[in-house]
PDB file of C-alpha atoms in Angstrom:
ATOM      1  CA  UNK V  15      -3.508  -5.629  64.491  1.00  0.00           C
ATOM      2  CA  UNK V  16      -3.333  -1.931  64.941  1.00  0.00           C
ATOM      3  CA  UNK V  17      -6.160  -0.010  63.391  1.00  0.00           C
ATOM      4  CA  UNK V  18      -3.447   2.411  62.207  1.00  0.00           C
ATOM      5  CA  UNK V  19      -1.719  -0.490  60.486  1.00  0.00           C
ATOM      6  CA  UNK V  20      -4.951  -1.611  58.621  1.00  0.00           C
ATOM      7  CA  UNK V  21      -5.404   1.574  57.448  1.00  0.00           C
ATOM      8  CA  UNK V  22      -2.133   1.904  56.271  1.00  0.00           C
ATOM      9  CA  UNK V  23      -2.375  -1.367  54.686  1.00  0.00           C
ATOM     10  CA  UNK V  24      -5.781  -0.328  52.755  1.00  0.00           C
ATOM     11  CA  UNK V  25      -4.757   2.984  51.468  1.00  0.00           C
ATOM     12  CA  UNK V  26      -1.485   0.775  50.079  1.00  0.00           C
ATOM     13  CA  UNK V  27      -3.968  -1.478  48.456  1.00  0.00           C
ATOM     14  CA  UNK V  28      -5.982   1.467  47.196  1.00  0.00           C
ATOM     15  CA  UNK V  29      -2.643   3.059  45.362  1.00  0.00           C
ATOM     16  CA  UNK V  30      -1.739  -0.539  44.257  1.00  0.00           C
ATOM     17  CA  UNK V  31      -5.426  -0.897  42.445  1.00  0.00           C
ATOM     18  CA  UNK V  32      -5.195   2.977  41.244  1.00  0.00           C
ATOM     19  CA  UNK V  33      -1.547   2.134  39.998  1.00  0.00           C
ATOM     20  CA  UNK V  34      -2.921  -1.442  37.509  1.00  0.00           C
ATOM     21  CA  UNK V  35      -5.780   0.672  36.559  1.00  0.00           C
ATOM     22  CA  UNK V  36      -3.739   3.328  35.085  1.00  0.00           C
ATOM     23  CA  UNK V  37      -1.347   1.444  33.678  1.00  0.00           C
ATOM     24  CA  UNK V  38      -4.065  -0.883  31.981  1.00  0.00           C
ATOM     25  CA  UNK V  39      -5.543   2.444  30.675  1.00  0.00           C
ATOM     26  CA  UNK V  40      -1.784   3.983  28.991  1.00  0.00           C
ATOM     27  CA  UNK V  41      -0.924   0.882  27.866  1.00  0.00           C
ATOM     28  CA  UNK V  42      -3.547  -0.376  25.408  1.00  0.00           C
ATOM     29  CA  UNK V  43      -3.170  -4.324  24.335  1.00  0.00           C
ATOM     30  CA  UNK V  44      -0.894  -3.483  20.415  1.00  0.00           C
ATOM     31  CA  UNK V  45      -2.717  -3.909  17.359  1.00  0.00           C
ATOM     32  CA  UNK V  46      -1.478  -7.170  15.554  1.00  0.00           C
ATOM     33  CA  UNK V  47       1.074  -5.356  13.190  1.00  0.00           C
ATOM     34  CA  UNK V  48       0.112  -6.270   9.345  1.00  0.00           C
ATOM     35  CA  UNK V  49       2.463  -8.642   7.577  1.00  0.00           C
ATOM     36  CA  UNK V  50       3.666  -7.321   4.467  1.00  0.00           C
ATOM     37  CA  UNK V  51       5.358  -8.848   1.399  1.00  0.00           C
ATOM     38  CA  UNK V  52       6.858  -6.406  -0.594  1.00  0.00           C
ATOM     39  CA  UNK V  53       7.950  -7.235  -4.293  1.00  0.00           C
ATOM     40  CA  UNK V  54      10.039  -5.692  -6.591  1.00  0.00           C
ATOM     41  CA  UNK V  55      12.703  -5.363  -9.283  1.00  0.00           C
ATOM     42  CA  UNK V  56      13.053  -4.489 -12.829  1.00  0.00           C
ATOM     43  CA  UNK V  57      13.938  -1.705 -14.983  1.00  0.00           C
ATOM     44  CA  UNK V  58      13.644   2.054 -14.840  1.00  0.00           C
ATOM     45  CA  UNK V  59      13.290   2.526 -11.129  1.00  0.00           C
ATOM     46  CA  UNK V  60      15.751   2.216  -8.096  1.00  0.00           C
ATOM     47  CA  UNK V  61      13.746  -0.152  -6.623  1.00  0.00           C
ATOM     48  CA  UNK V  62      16.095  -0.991  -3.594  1.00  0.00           C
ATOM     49  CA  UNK V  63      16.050   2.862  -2.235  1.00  0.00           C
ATOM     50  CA  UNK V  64      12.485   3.589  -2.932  1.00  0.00           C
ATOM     51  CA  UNK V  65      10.496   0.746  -2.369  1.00  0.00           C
ATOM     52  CA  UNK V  66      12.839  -1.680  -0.050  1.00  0.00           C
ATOM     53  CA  UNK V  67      14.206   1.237   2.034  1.00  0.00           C
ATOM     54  CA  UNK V  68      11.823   4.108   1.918  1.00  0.00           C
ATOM     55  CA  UNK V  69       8.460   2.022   1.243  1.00  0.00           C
ATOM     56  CA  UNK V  70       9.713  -0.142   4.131  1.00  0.00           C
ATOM     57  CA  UNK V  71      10.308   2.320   6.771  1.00  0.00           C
ATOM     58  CA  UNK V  72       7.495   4.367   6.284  1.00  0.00           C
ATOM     59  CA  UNK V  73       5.059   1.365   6.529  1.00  0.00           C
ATOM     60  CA  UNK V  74       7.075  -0.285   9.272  1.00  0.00           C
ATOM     61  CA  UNK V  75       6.574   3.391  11.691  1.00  0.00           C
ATOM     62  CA  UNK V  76       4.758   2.734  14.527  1.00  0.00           C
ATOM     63  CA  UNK V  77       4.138  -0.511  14.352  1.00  0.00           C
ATOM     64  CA  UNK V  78       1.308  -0.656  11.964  1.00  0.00           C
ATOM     65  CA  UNK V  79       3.269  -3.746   9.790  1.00  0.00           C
ATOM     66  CA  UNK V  80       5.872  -5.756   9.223  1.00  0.00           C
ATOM     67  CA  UNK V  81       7.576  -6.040   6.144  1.00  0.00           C
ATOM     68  CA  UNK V  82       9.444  -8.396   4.163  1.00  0.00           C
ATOM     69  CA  UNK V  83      11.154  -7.475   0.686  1.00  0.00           C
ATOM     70  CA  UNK V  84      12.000  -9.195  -1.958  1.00  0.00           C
ATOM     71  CA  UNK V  85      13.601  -8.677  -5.431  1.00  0.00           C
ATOM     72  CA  UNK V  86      13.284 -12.401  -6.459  1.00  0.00           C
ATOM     73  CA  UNK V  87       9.401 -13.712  -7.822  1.00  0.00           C
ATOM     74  CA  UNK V  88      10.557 -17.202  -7.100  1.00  0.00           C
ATOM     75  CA  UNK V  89       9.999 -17.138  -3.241  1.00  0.00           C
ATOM     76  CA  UNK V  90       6.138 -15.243  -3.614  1.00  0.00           C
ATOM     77  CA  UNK V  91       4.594 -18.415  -3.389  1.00  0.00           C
ATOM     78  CA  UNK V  92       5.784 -19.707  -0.523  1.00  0.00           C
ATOM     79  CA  UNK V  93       5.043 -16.869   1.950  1.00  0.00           C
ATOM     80  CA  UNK V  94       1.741 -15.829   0.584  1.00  0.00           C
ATOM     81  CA  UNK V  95       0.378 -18.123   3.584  1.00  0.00           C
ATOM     82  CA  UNK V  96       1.922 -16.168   6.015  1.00  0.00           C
ATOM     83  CA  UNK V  97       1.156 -12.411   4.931  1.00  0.00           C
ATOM     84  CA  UNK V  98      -2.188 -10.231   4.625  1.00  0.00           C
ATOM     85  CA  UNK V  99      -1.062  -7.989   2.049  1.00  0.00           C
ATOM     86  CA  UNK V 100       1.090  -8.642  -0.980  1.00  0.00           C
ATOM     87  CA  UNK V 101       1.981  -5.355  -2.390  1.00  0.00           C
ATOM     88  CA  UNK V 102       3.803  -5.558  -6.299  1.00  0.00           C
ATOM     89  CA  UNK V 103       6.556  -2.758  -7.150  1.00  0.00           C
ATOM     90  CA  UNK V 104       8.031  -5.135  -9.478  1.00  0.00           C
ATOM     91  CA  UNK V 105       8.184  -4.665 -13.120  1.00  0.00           C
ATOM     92  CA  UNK V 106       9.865  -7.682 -13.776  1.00  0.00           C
ATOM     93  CA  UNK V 107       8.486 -10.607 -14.704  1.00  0.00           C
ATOM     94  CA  UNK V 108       6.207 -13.492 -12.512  1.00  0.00           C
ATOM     95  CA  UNK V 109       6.854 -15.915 -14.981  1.00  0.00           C
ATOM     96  CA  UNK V 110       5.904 -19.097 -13.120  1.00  0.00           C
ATOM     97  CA  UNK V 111       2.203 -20.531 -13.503  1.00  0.00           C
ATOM     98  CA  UNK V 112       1.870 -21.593  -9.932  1.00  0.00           C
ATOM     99  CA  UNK V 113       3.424 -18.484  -8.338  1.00  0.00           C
ATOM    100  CA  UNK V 114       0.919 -16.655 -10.939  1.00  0.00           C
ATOM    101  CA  UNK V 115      -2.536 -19.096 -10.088  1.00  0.00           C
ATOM    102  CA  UNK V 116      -1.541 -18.329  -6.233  1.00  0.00           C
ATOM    103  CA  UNK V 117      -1.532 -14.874  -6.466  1.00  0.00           C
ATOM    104  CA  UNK V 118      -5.071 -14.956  -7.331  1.00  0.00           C
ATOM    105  CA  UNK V 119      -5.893 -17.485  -5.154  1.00  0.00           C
ATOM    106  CA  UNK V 120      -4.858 -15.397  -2.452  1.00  0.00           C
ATOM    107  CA  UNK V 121      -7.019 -12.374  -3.524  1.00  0.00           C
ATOM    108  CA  UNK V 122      -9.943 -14.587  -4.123  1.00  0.00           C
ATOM    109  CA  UNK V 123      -9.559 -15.777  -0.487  1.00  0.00           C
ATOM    110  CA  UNK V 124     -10.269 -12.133   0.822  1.00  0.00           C
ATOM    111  CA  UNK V 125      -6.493 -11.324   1.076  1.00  0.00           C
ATOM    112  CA  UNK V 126      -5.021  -6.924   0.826  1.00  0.00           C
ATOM    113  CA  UNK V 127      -3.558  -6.302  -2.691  1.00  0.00           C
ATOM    114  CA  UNK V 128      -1.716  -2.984  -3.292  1.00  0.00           C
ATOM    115  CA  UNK V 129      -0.337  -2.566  -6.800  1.00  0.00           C
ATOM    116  CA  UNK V 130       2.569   0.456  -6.715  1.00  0.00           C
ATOM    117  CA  UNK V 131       2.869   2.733  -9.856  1.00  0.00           C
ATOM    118  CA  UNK V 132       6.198   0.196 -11.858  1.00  0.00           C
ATOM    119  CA  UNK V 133       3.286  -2.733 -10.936  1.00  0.00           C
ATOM    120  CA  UNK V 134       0.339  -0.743 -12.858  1.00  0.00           C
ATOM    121  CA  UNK V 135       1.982  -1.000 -16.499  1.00  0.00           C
ATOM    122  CA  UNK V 136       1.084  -3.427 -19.092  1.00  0.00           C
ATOM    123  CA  UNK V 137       4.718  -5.757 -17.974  1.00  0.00           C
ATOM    124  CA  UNK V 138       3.563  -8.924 -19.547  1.00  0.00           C
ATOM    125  CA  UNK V 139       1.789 -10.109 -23.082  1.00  0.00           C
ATOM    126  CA  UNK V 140       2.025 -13.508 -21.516  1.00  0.00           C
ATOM    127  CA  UNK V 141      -0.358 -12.868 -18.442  1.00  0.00           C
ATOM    128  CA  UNK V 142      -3.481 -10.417 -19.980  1.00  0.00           C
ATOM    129  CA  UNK V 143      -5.129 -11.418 -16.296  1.00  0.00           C
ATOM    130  CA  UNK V 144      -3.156  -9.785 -14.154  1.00  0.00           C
ATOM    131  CA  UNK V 145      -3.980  -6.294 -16.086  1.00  0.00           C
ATOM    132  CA  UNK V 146      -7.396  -7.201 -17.015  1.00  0.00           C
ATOM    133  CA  UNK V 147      -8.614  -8.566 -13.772  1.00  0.00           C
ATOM    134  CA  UNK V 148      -6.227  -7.430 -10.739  1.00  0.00           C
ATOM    135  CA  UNK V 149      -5.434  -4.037 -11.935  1.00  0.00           C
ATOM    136  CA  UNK V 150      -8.907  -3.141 -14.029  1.00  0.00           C
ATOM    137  CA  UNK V 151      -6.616  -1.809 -16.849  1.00  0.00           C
ATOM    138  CA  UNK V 152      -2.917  -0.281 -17.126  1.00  0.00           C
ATOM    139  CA  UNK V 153      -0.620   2.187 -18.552  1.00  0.00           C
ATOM    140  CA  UNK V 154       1.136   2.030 -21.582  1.00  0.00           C
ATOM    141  CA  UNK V 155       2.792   5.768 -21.266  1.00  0.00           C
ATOM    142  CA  UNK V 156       3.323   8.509 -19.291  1.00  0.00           C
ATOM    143  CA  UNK V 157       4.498  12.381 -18.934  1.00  0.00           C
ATOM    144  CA  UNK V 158       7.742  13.025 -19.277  1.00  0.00           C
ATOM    145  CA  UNK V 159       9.038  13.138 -15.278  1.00  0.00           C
ATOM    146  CA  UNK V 160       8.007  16.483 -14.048  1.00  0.00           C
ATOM    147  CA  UNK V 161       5.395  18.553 -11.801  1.00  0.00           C
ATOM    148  CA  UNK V 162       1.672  17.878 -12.013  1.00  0.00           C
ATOM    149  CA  UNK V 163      -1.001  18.001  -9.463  1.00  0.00           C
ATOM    150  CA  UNK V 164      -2.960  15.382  -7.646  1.00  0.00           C
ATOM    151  CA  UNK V 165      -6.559  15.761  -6.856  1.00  0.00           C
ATOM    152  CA  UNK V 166      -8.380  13.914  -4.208  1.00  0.00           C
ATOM    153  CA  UNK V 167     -11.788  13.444  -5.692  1.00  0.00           C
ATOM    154  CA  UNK V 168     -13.415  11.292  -3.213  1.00  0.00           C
ATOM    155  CA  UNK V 169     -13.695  10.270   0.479  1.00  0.00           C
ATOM    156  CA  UNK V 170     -12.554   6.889   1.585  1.00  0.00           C
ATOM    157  CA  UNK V 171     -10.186   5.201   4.379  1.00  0.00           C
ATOM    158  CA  UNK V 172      -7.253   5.219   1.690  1.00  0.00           C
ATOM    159  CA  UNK V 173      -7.340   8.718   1.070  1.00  0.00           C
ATOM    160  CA  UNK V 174      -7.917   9.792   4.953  1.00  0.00           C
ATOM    161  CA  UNK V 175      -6.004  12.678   6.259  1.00  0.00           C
ATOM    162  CA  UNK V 176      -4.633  13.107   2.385  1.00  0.00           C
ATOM    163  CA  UNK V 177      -4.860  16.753   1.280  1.00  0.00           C
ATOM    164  CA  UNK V 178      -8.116  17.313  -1.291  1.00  0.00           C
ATOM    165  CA  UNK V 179      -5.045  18.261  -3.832  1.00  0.00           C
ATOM    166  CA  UNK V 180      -1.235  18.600  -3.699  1.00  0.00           C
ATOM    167  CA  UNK V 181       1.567  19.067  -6.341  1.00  0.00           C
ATOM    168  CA  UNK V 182       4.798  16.586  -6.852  1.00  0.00           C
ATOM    169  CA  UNK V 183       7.353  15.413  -9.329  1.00  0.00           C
ATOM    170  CA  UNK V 184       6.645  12.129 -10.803  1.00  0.00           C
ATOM    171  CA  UNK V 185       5.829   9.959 -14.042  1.00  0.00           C
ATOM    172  CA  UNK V 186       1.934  11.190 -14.530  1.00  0.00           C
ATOM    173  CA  UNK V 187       0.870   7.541 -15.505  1.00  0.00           C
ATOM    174  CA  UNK V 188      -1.652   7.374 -18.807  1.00  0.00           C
ATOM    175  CA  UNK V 189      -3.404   4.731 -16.625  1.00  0.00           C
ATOM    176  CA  UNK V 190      -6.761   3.944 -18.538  1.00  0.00           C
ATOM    177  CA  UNK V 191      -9.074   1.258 -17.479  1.00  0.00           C
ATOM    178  CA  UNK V 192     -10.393  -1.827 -19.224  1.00  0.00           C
ATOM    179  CA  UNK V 193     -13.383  -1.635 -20.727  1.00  0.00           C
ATOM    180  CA  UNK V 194     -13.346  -5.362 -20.398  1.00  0.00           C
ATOM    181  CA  UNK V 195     -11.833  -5.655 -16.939  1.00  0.00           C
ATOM    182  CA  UNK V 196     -12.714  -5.456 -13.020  1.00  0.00           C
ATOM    183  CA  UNK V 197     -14.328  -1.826 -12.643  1.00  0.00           C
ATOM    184  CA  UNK V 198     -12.275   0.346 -10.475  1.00  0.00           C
ATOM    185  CA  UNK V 199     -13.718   3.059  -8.446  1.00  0.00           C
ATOM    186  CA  UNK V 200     -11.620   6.658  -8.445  1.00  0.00           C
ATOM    187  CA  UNK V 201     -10.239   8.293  -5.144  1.00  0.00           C
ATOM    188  CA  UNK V 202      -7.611  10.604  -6.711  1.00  0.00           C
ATOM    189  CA  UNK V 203      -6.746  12.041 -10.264  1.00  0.00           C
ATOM    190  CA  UNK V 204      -3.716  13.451 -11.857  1.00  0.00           C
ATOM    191  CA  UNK V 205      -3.223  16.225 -14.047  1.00  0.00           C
ATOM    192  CA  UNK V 206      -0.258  17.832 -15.822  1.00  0.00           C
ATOM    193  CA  UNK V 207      -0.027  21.571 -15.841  1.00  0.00           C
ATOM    194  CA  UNK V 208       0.601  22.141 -19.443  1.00  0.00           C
ATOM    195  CA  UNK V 209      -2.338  19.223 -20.152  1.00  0.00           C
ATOM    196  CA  UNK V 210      -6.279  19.069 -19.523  1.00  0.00           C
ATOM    197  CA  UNK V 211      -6.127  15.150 -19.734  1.00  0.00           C
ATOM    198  CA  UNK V 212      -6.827  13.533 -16.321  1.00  0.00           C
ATOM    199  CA  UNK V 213      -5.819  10.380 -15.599  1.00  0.00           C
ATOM    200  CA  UNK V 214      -6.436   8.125 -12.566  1.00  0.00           C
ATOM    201  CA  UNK V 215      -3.795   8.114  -9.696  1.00  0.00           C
ATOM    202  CA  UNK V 216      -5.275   6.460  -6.783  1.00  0.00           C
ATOM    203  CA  UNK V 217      -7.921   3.712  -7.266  1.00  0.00           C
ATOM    204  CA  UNK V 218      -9.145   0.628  -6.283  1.00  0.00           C
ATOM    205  CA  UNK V 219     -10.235  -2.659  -7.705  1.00  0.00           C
ATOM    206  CA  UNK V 220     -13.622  -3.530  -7.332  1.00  0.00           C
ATOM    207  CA  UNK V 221     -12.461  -7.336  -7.239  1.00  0.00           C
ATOM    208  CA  UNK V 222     -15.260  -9.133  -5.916  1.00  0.00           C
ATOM    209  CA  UNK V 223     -13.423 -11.075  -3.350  1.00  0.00           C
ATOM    210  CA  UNK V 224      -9.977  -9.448  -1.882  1.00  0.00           C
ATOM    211  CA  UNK V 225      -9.285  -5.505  -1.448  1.00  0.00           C
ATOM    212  CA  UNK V 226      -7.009  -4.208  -4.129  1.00  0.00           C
ATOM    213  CA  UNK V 227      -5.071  -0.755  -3.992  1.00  0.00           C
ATOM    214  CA  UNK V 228      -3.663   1.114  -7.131  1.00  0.00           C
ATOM    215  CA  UNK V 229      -1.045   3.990  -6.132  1.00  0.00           C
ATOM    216  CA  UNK V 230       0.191   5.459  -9.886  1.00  0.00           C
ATOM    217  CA  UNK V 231       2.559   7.604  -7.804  1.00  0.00           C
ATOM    218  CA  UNK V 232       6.194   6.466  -6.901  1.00  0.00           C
ATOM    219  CA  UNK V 233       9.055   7.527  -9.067  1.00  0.00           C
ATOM    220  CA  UNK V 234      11.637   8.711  -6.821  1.00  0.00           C
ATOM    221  CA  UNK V 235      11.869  10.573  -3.756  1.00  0.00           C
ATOM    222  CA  UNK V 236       9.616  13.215  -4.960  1.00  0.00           C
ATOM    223  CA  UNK V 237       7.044  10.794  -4.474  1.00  0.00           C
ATOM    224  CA  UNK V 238       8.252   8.394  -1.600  1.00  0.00           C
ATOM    225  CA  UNK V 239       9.401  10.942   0.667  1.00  0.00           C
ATOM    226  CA  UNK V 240       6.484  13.296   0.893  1.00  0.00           C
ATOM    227  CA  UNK V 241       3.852  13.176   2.963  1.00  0.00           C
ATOM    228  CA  UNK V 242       0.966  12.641   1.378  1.00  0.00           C
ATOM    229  CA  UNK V 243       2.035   9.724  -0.477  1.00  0.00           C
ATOM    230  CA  UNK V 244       3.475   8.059   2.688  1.00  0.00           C
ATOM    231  CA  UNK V 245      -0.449   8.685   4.005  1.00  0.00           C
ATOM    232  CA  UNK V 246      -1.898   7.164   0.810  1.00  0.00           C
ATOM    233  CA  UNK V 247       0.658   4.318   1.128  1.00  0.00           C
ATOM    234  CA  UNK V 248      -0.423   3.279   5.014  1.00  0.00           C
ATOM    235  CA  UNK V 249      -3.953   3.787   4.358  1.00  0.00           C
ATOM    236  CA  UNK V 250      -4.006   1.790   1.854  1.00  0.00           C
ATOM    237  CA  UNK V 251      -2.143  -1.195   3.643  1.00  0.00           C
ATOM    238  CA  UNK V 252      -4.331  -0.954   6.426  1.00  0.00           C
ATOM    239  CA  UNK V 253      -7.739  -0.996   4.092  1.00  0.00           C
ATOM    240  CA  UNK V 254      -6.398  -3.595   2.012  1.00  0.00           C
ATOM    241  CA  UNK V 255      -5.921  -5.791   5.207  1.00  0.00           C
ATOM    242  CA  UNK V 256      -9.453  -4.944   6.368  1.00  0.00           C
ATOM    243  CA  UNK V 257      -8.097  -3.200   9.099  1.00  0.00           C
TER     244      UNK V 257
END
């Protein structure tokens, strides 16, 4: 053969090897995408635009999960084997023991959590657990629906790339914790602007087995369509699955 050809043949080779090599390099093996359930329904809130559309699409971007929504408690219990985070809009109520014992079963077995501002009130006499123990307390009030300000008041993966404070319209939840209850550690207050009473906004659970996320925030589309919020929201996904 031709020493002309071979060289031909080894600068091919060359650009072939150069060629794989770059396009190993752009093209990064995907992150597993995190599998969501998303509950809710209930009163009060417009659950389907909110947290089925808006909650949806801005955890869905870019890949980082995959989420299923429902509006009906009765089918939790048979997907919690397949998810990594169950994250509770709902107001309504989880009136079944099993779908109730499973829920903690699934925390307890090192599972993500995140509890979204209709999920954070006292909902149900019936089940003083879920308040005491998952959420570290509740709210039993809030602000009439208005402006206040949120204040980042410490570092963490949930409140990465979150402003240290910015301003919305929402429900300023009274959220106060229990005494009695898992401890929860504080990453954001709230504040109205004709009030000096600060309330927790963005918390979690210091559950001694799974990650738990509380978001207060997330009325309307003063809440779900802004920025920070959508931040706080993915964050808090991804830390809840330990990712």
């Amino acid at each position: 053969m031709a020493r002309s050809t071979l060289k031909t043949i080894a600068s091919l080779l060359l650009l072939l090897a150069m060629f794989a090599h770059n396009a190993m390099a752009e093209s990064p093996e995907k992150k597993k995408a995190i599998r969501v359930l998303l509950v809710g329904g209930g009163s009060s809130h417009d659950f389907d635009r909110w947290y089925k559309q808006e909650d949806v699409q801005t955890l869905q971007k870019g890949g980082l999960a995959t989420v299923e929504y429902t509006s009906d408690p009765t089918t939790i219990l048979g997907k919690l084997k397949d998810i990594d985070v169950l994250y509770l809009s709902n107001n309504q109520p989880i009136a079944d023991k099993a779908t109730r014992e499973a829920i903690f079963a699934f925390v307890d077995a090192g599972k993500g959590l995140v509890l979204a501002h209709p999920a954070l009130w006292y909902n149900w006499s019936d089940w003083p657990e879920y308040n005491q123990k998952l959420v570290g307390g509740g709210s039993k009030g809030h602000d009439k629906y208005g402006p206040f300000e949120v204040t980042i008041t410490q570092k963490h993966p949930v409140t990465k790339g979150v402003p240290a404070s910015f301003k919305l319209d929402d429900e300023l939840y009274y959220f106060k914790p229990d005494a009695a209850g898992t401890p929860i550690e504080v990453l954001a207050t709230a504040k109205a602007e004709t009030s000096d009473k600060v309330f927790p906004s963005i918390f979690i659970v210091k559950y001694p087995k799974g990650r738990i996320v509380g978001i207060a925030l997330g009325h309307d589309a003063k809440s779900h369509t802004i920025e920070p919020y959508q931040t706080i929201l993915r964050n808090a996904v991804q830390w809840a699955a330990g990712k």
